[in-house]
Amino acid sequence: MALGDAWKQLSWFYYQYLLVTALYMLEPWERTVFNSLLITVAAMAVYTGYVFMPQHIMAILHYFEVVQ
Amino acid sequence: MTESAGNKKEDCHAANGVKPGRNGMVKNHHHHHQYQKQEKVYHAACNGELYSRPFIESFEETPMLVAVLTYMGYGILTIFGYLRDFMREWKIEKCHIAREREEQKDFVPLYQDFENFYTRNLYMRIRDSWNRPICGVPGAKFDLVERSSKDYNWTFEYTGRVVKNVINLGSYNYLGFAENTGSCATAAGDVTVKFGVGVASTRQEMGNLDRHEELEKLVASFLGVESAMAFAMGFATNSMNIPAIAGKGCLILSDELNHASLVLGARLSGSTIRVFKHNNMQSLEKLLRDAIVHGQPRTHRPWKKILILVEGIYSMEGSIIRLPEVIALKKKYKAYLYLDEAHSIGALGPSGRGVVEYFGLDPKDVDIMMGTFTKSFGASGGYIGGRKDLIDYLRTHSHSAIYATSMSPPVLEQIITSMKCIMGEDGMTIGRSRIQRLAANTVYFRRRLREMGFIIYGNNDSPVVPMMLYMPAKIGAFGREMLKRNIGVVVVGFPATPIIESRARFCISAAHSKEMLDRALDVISEVGDLLQLKYSRHKVLPSLDRPFDETTYEENEE
């Protein structure tokens, strides 16, 4: 039952996302294009964050003089 | 001179009249806080001022986040619009829009491709919310022909089914006279048997029936003016008669949000047109003063006449004109007033006489009272009322009188019967009870919608209720979701409204019973939660009606 409610809630959020970005008015293939672009850009951002995270954390610690 | 915001609650809604010794600015204080308890007691004590009743209008500001998201939505749609146009240009996709033939490609273009960008790429996608075919009388409920589209709204097919008993929140049926039973319809039927339907002539030639004369006398007595004239088409009443009364060398001061018929009439007349901010009396007064001081543009001669064009109720905003102040200004600066009561005649005022009666003013103060029979009388056509010499002049000089066919007999009879019903001359109280029901419905509907948390524009007493939607996808979604739940609404977007302020416009009718309104309100609340339309933060924008102080005058300098 919890899974059914979660699915309903997720599909409501997806509907809000469609309304706010005006994807609701676009045809299905246009939605696919936009969603793929968005996911690609988000995935690239997450990957870059993952690769550079150790370097950024060391730089912050160095700045606050926690580590030399 | 200026009072602080703190005193405004005790300050009973008073507006000082124009005092001759001062600099002549009209002061008025209005209520900003609609949620405060308003006891009737201290309003009745304010008299002798310009406003005899509270004038509560609100235009809540667009929330910043919603505005940003709306622009983002339009941006995404524009990008995809360019993409689709590119595909159409390169023949990757079939083009459904009219284009020139291949042989004519080098000629001067007949169809301006880019200007229809909005129509092609935004309007077409949600076109199923408009032009819905109705197959019955548009009363409180109507029947709708169901359609479906296989190619995303470029073409429609009828499924063969009819959606029955859709609650009608879109027709201008303020007093419920759009009906096919009852005394009006019977009278129209009898007169068709006697006169036929077509008049086959213009007013000046053979088209002047005795019923026309009777209608004009009736309209004149209804409005409280000396004489009136009726025309067959409401739009043509404005666009064909303003050129007859104003011409070169005249100045027309027209409100920002005037209807297309007024704008067209003003442009056709050839006068100079200046626009003042919507319902803003300081802006109007500044324009009047500048006009009188500086005169015509190059020669500085005085203007032949100054005509102020305003409407009684503005249907896109739901706002009521500040008529007492306009009349005070008009008298002071000796200008003429043209009042277009298309939406307010029959709908405002204790006996339905329109916005002049609503404010308790004298109809003789308004030089030209124009209105239409389309909205509250359930017919079609327009009228102009005023002094006898003005109407006699219009009878000979108006384009509509000379060239346009006169009103058709069944339509005439509908107007005569419904007007007599409103005036109470047929001996029954149907008219008065309808007016009271409309007023009660309006106040109830607006209060409930505001309590639910929607952003509603306009005056508390106006039967036109615009509810803000803002985002483009919500325009189409709202129309469709309401129809799924059997309620028909009108949604409006650009270019009728500013680009981010798209809205759904409800028109309340005396034919709506309380159960229908309750059902409609429940459905609107449900759809509002589904689409997240309850934007209101109960913050009222005060800048439309502020107490006058020195800084407001400078603000109008541009």
Coordinates of N, CA, C and O in Angstrom, one line a residue, chain A residues 10-51:
Chain A
L10 N 4.4 10.4 -6.5 CA 5.5 10.7 -7.5 C 4.8 11.2 -8.8 O 5.3 12.1 -9.4
S11 N 3.7 10.5 -9.2 CA 3.1 10.9 -10.4 C 2.5 12.3 -10.3 O 2.5 13.1 -11.3
W12 N 2.0 12.7 -9.1 CA 1.5 14.1 -8.9 C 2.7 15.1 -9.0 O 2.5 16.1 -9.7
F13 N 3.8 14.7 -8.5 CA 5.0 15.6 -8.7 C 5.4 15.8 -10.1 O 5.8 16.8 -10.6
Y14 N 5.4 14.6 -10.8 CA 5.7 14.7 -12.2 C 4.7 15.6 -13.0 O 5.1 16.3 -13.9
Y15 N 3.4 15.5 -12.7 CA 2.4 16.3 -13.3 C 2.7 17.8 -13.0 O 2.6 18.6 -13.9
Q16 N 3.1 18.1 -11.8 CA 3.4 19.5 -11.4 C 4.6 20.0 -12.3 O 4.7 21.1 -12.7
Y17 N 5.6 19.1 -12.4 CA 6.8 19.4 -13.2 C 6.4 19.7 -14.6 O 6.9 20.7 -15.2
L18 N 5.5 18.9 -15.2 CA 5.1 19.1 -16.5 C 4.3 20.4 -16.7 O 4.5 21.1 -17.6
L19 N 3.5 20.8 -15.7 CA 2.8 22.0 -15.8 C 3.7 23.2 -15.7 O 3.6 24.2 -16.4
V20 N 4.6 23.2 -14.7 CA 5.5 24.4 -14.5 C 6.4 24.7 -15.6 O 6.6 25.8 -16.1
T21 N 7.0 23.6 -16.2 CA 7.9 23.8 -17.3 C 7.2 23.8 -18.7 O 7.8 23.9 -19.7
A22 N 5.9 23.8 -18.7 CA 5.1 23.9 -19.9 C 5.3 22.7 -20.8 O 4.9 22.7 -22.0
L23 N 5.8 21.6 -20.3 CA 6.0 20.3 -21.1 C 4.6 19.7 -21.3 O 4.4 18.9 -22.2
Y24 N 3.6 20.1 -20.5 CA 2.3 19.6 -20.6 C 1.7 19.8 -22.0 O 0.9 19.1 -22.5
M25 N 2.1 21.0 -22.6 CA 1.6 21.3 -23.8 C 2.3 20.7 -25.0 O 1.9 20.8 -26.1
L26 N 3.4 20.1 -24.8 CA 4.3 19.6 -25.9 C 3.9 18.2 -26.2 O 3.3 17.4 -25.4
E27 N 4.3 17.7 -27.4 CA 4.0 16.4 -27.8 C 5.0 15.4 -27.1 O 6.0 15.8 -26.7
P28 N 4.6 14.1 -27.1 CA 5.5 13.2 -26.3 C 6.9 13.1 -26.8 O 7.8 13.0 -25.9
W29 N 7.2 13.2 -28.1 CA 8.6 13.1 -28.5 C 9.3 14.4 -28.0 O 10.5 14.3 -27.7
E30 N 8.6 15.6 -28.0 CA 9.3 16.8 -27.5 C 9.6 16.7 -26.0 O 10.7 17.1 -25.5
R31 N 8.7 16.0 -25.3 CA 9.0 15.8 -23.8 C 10.2 14.9 -23.6 O 11.0 15.2 -22.8
T32 N 10.3 13.9 -24.5 CA 11.4 13.0 -24.4 C 12.7 13.7 -24.6 O 13.7 13.6 -23.9
V33 N 12.7 14.6 -25.7 CA 13.9 15.3 -26.0 C 14.3 16.2 -24.8 O 15.5 16.2 -24.3
F34 N 13.3 16.9 -24.3 CA 13.7 17.9 -23.1 C 14.1 17.1 -21.9 O 15.1 17.5 -21.3
N35 N 13.4 16.0 -21.6 CA 13.8 15.2 -20.4 C 15.2 14.6 -20.5 O 16.0 14.6 -19.6
S36 N 15.5 14.1 -21.8 CA 16.8 13.5 -22.0 C 17.9 14.6 -21.8 O 18.9 14.4 -21.1
L37 N 17.7 15.8 -22.4 CA 18.6 16.9 -22.2 C 18.9 17.2 -20.8 O 20.0 17.3 -20.3
L38 N 17.7 17.3 -20.0 CA 17.8 17.7 -18.6 C 18.6 16.7 -17.8 O 19.4 17.0 -17.0
I39 N 18.3 15.4 -18.1 CA 18.9 14.3 -17.3 C 20.4 14.2 -17.7 O 21.2 14.0 -16.8
T40 N 20.7 14.5 -19.0 CA 22.1 14.4 -19.4 C 22.9 15.5 -18.7 O 24.0 15.2 -18.1
V41 N 22.3 16.7 -18.7 CA 23.1 17.8 -18.0 C 23.2 17.6 -16.5 O 24.3 17.7 -15.9
A42 N 22.1 17.1 -15.9 CA 22.2 16.8 -14.4 C 23.2 15.7 -14.1 O 24.0 15.8 -13.2
A43 N 23.2 14.7 -15.0 CA 24.1 13.6 -14.8 C 25.6 14.0 -14.9 O 26.4 13.7 -14.1
M44 N 25.8 14.9 -15.9 CA 27.2 15.4 -16.0 C 27.6 16.2 -14.8 O 28.7 16.1 -14.3
A45 N 26.6 17.0 -14.3 CA 26.9 17.8 -13.1 C 27.3 16.9 -11.9 O 28.2 17.1 -11.2
V46 N 26.5 15.9 -11.7 CA 26.7 15.0 -10.6 C 28.1 14.3 -10.8 O 28.8 14.1 -9.8
Y47 N 28.4 13.8 -12.0 CA 29.6 13.1 -12.2 C 30.8 14.0 -12.0 O 31.8 13.6 -11.3
T48 N 30.7 15.3 -12.4 CA 31.8 16.2 -12.2 C 32.0 16.4 -10.7 O 33.1 16.5 -10.2
G49 N 30.8 16.6 -10.0 CA 30.9 16.7 -8.5 C 31.6 15.5 -7.9 O 32.5 15.7 -7.0
Y50 N 31.3 14.3 -8.3 CA 31.9 13.1 -7.8 C 33.4 13.1 -8.0 O 34.2 12.7 -7.2
V51 N 33.8 13.4 -9.2 CA 35.2 13.4 -9.6 C 36.0 14.4 -8.8 O 37.1 14.1 -8.3

